[in-house]
């Protein structure tokens, strides 16, 4: 329907990307968080994610100029770029990555969770009629059922931080982690030891600054993630016969 799309069309970041695409003849897809939020019926995320068929650097610099932001290289191999913008609405980031040779569907299928594996060609967002939502992993269906599901069984091996991110996204958007996904998080949580402490810290900060932190703490303990990132806290369940963990959660709940 046009309703949620109208919000996308009115968004200054989406419009800047579209205008630049029109000027340069580039093909641009909006993907990831903005579409996930649209599918879940919540306001757009402050991070934007575009897949482009164009010169990544020139395109990113043009959008940065339009938004009065700063552009820097995110990944030399891709090459992908990030535009960081500070505005009256707060800070946000805009990421541009090139379409891989294998195409947009391949890119989406390599993402973490099905609700994040959605894309729309921007020219269709601004065109007549309903645009085609590229949804190879049935993310719209999962969004409708409020489920967080992995796109494939390799997602946590590809990036173990996703074990933690799953808990944060589920908490943030009121989603239930699907059974097989949850079982695999429990199995793979030990791999988080291979992730840089800075990346783990950023996810933890996001969890602690969300509503429902006690829920997330229970999920961290249940999945085994707590034992890896906060082993001391994981042992609080039995401190000389006393469940300090439950006591701590009650304190957090009251706070």
XYZ file of C-alpha atoms in Angstrom:
255
model
C 0.000 0.000 0.000
C 1.007 3.651 -0.411
C 0.558 4.608 3.278
C 3.880 3.348 4.666
C 5.548 4.226 1.359
C 4.461 7.843 1.717
C 6.567 8.001 4.889
C 9.546 6.700 2.900
C 8.964 9.209 0.103
C 8.763 12.070 2.598
C 11.999 11.014 4.297
C 14.793 13.523 3.453
C 17.469 10.798 3.296
C 15.449 8.612 0.933
C 14.646 11.643 -1.211
C 18.320 12.702 -1.382
C 19.305 9.191 -2.500
C 16.530 9.170 -5.104
C 17.391 12.642 -6.439
C 21.061 11.639 -6.762
C 20.013 8.445 -8.580
C 17.915 10.467 -11.039
C 20.778 12.924 -11.648
C 23.436 10.230 -12.143
C 21.401 7.468 -13.783
C 22.244 5.077 -10.943
C 20.014 2.222 -9.806
C 19.433 2.414 -6.051
C 17.691 -0.016 -3.730
C 16.670 0.850 -0.193
C 17.201 -2.181 2.033
C 17.469 -3.367 5.612
C 16.332 -1.386 8.655
C 14.089 1.203 7.015
C 12.041 -1.523 5.290
C 12.027 -3.730 8.384
C 10.549 -0.854 10.369
C 8.021 -0.153 7.623
C 6.969 -3.844 7.648
C 6.657 -3.776 11.450
C 4.732 -0.492 11.386
C 7.233 1.439 13.501
C 9.050 4.741 12.745
C 12.107 4.579 10.429
C 15.407 3.536 11.990
C 18.107 6.219 12.303
C 20.383 4.081 10.103
C 19.777 3.812 6.390
C 21.057 1.119 4.102
C 21.199 1.397 0.298
C 22.471 -1.011 -2.346
C 23.597 0.852 -5.459
C 24.578 0.132 -9.050
C 26.886 3.128 -9.521
C 30.299 4.492 -8.597
C 29.993 4.032 -4.822
C 32.349 6.808 -3.857
C 30.996 9.492 -6.199
C 27.408 8.569 -5.314
C 28.037 8.612 -1.548
C 29.847 11.947 -1.759
C 26.952 13.476 -3.723
C 24.413 12.337 -1.092
C 26.726 13.541 1.708
C 26.821 16.981 0.080
C 23.022 17.043 -0.243
C 22.563 16.090 3.436
C 25.494 18.228 4.664
C 27.129 15.130 6.133
C 30.603 13.583 6.142
C 31.463 10.645 3.897
C 34.044 7.964 4.683
C 35.109 4.540 3.434
C 33.498 1.688 5.369
C 34.859 -1.342 3.554
C 37.679 -1.089 1.013
C 36.933 -4.441 -0.615
C 33.276 -3.760 -1.501
C 33.887 -0.692 -1.679
C 31.155 0.605 0.614
C 30.806 4.066 2.132
C 29.075 5.607 5.128
C 27.653 9.105 5.336
C 27.329 10.445 8.880
C 24.886 13.300 9.421
C 24.125 15.415 12.459
C 20.873 17.341 12.212
C 18.218 18.903 14.398
C 16.645 15.447 14.592
C 19.819 13.882 15.995
C 22.622 11.887 14.386
C 22.127 9.160 11.803
C 24.179 7.165 9.314
C 23.564 6.286 5.665
C 25.390 3.278 4.199
C 25.958 2.636 0.494
C 27.228 -0.701 -0.776
C 27.535 -1.751 -4.418
C 25.341 -4.464 -5.923
C 27.405 -7.659 -6.042
C 27.856 -9.425 -9.359
C 25.438 -12.097 -8.106
C 22.700 -9.470 -7.730
C 20.470 -7.952 -5.049
C 18.769 -11.212 -4.046
C 22.170 -12.779 -3.284
C 23.047 -9.766 -1.122
C 19.769 -10.008 0.820
C 20.091 -13.759 1.409
C 23.486 -13.182 3.038
C 22.005 -10.819 5.632
C 21.340 -11.790 9.235
C 17.563 -12.069 9.753
C 14.668 -12.362 7.324
C 13.031 -9.080 8.444
C 16.273 -7.311 7.476
C 16.476 -9.036 4.076
C 14.084 -6.742 2.175
C 14.752 -4.255 -0.638
C 12.848 -1.962 -3.012
C 14.133 -0.170 -6.108
C 13.851 3.542 -5.209
C 12.538 4.426 -8.665
C 9.508 2.260 -7.856
C 8.984 3.953 -4.469
C 8.647 7.266 -6.326
C 6.794 5.792 -9.306
C 3.120 5.041 -9.869
C 1.494 1.868 -8.574
C 2.751 -0.519 -5.915
C 6.474 -1.246 -6.003
C 7.858 -4.755 -5.972
C 9.279 -5.599 -2.538
C 12.211 -7.955 -3.055
C 11.747 -10.500 -0.282
C 13.656 -13.727 -1.007
C 13.587 -14.995 2.609
C 9.884 -14.368 3.381
C 10.738 -11.516 5.727
C 7.334 -9.819 5.280
C 5.629 -13.002 6.464
C 7.888 -13.154 9.541
C 7.316 -9.437 10.232
C 3.566 -10.108 10.151
C 4.005 -12.890 12.705
C 6.470 -10.812 14.780
C 9.182 -13.441 14.358
C 12.932 -12.985 14.220
C 14.335 -15.763 12.029
C 17.845 -16.329 10.636
C 18.182 -16.164 6.849
C 20.394 -19.284 6.842
C 22.215 -21.616 9.223
C 25.551 -19.945 8.500
C 24.655 -16.474 9.799
C 26.220 -16.850 13.264
C 29.408 -18.403 11.854
C 29.694 -15.489 9.396
C 29.411 -12.990 12.267
C 29.011 -14.296 15.849
C 27.944 -10.829 17.070
C 24.583 -11.678 15.485
C 23.892 -13.920 18.538
C 23.804 -10.755 20.620
C 22.158 -8.630 17.932
C 19.262 -11.094 17.715
C 18.451 -10.486 21.378
C 18.730 -6.705 20.938
C 16.514 -6.589 17.822
C 13.914 -8.917 19.396
C 13.809 -6.687 22.478
C 13.719 -3.442 20.496
C 10.865 -4.485 18.199
C 8.890 -6.896 20.392
C 9.747 -9.918 18.236
C 9.945 -13.564 19.260
C 13.129 -15.391 18.259
C 12.046 -18.367 16.134
C 12.797 -21.818 17.605
C 15.573 -23.051 15.295
C 17.223 -19.624 15.393
C 17.178 -19.639 19.207
C 18.608 -23.178 19.334
C 21.443 -22.149 16.997
C 22.223 -19.028 19.068
C 22.657 -21.311 22.115
C 24.951 -23.545 20.077
C 27.047 -20.735 18.590
C 27.185 -18.230 21.488
C 30.766 -19.257 22.368
C 31.945 -17.786 19.049
C 31.311 -14.289 20.454
C 34.759 -14.639 22.064
C 36.165 -14.008 18.572
C 34.353 -10.647 18.213
C 36.089 -7.374 19.094
C 35.188 -6.025 22.533
C 34.122 -2.690 20.985
C 31.424 -4.327 18.838
C 30.130 -6.347 21.803
C 30.082 -3.191 23.938
C 28.017 -1.282 21.347
C 25.338 -4.003 21.295
C 25.271 -4.203 25.107
C 24.875 -0.424 25.381
C 21.925 -0.632 22.950
C 20.361 -3.409 25.069
C 20.779 -1.507 28.332
C 19.372 1.685 26.850
C 16.213 -0.054 25.545
C 12.992 -0.623 27.431
C 12.635 -4.135 28.829
C 16.275 -4.652 29.824
C 15.295 -7.425 32.332
C 13.770 -9.408 29.441
C 17.001 -9.102 27.489
C 19.101 -10.103 30.495
C 17.003 -13.254 30.902
C 17.444 -13.990 27.185
C 21.211 -13.435 27.451
C 21.376 -15.945 30.308
C 19.058 -18.470 28.637
C 20.972 -18.460 25.341
C 24.389 -18.802 26.971
C 25.504 -15.432 25.596
C 25.795 -14.069 29.150
C 28.269 -16.819 30.067
C 30.553 -15.648 27.265
C 30.377 -11.863 27.589
C 29.666 -11.481 31.337
C 30.747 -14.796 32.924
C 30.770 -13.321 36.433
C 27.097 -12.298 36.129
C 26.173 -15.671 34.621
C 27.328 -17.309 37.865
C 24.984 -15.170 39.972
C 22.217 -17.779 39.649
C 23.703 -19.619 42.603
C 25.772 -17.599 45.046
C 26.043 -19.863 48.077
C 22.485 -21.080 47.492
C 21.096 -17.588 46.802
C 19.828 -16.506 43.375
C 21.547 -13.144 43.088
C 20.635 -12.914 39.394
C 16.880 -12.819 40.128
C 17.483 -10.248 42.851
C 19.488 -8.094 40.428
C 16.726 -8.354 37.802
C 14.123 -7.227 40.326
C 16.338 -4.217 41.049
C 16.604 -3.404 37.329
C 12.807 -3.806 36.957
C 12.176 -1.387 39.828
C 14.694 1.054 38.417
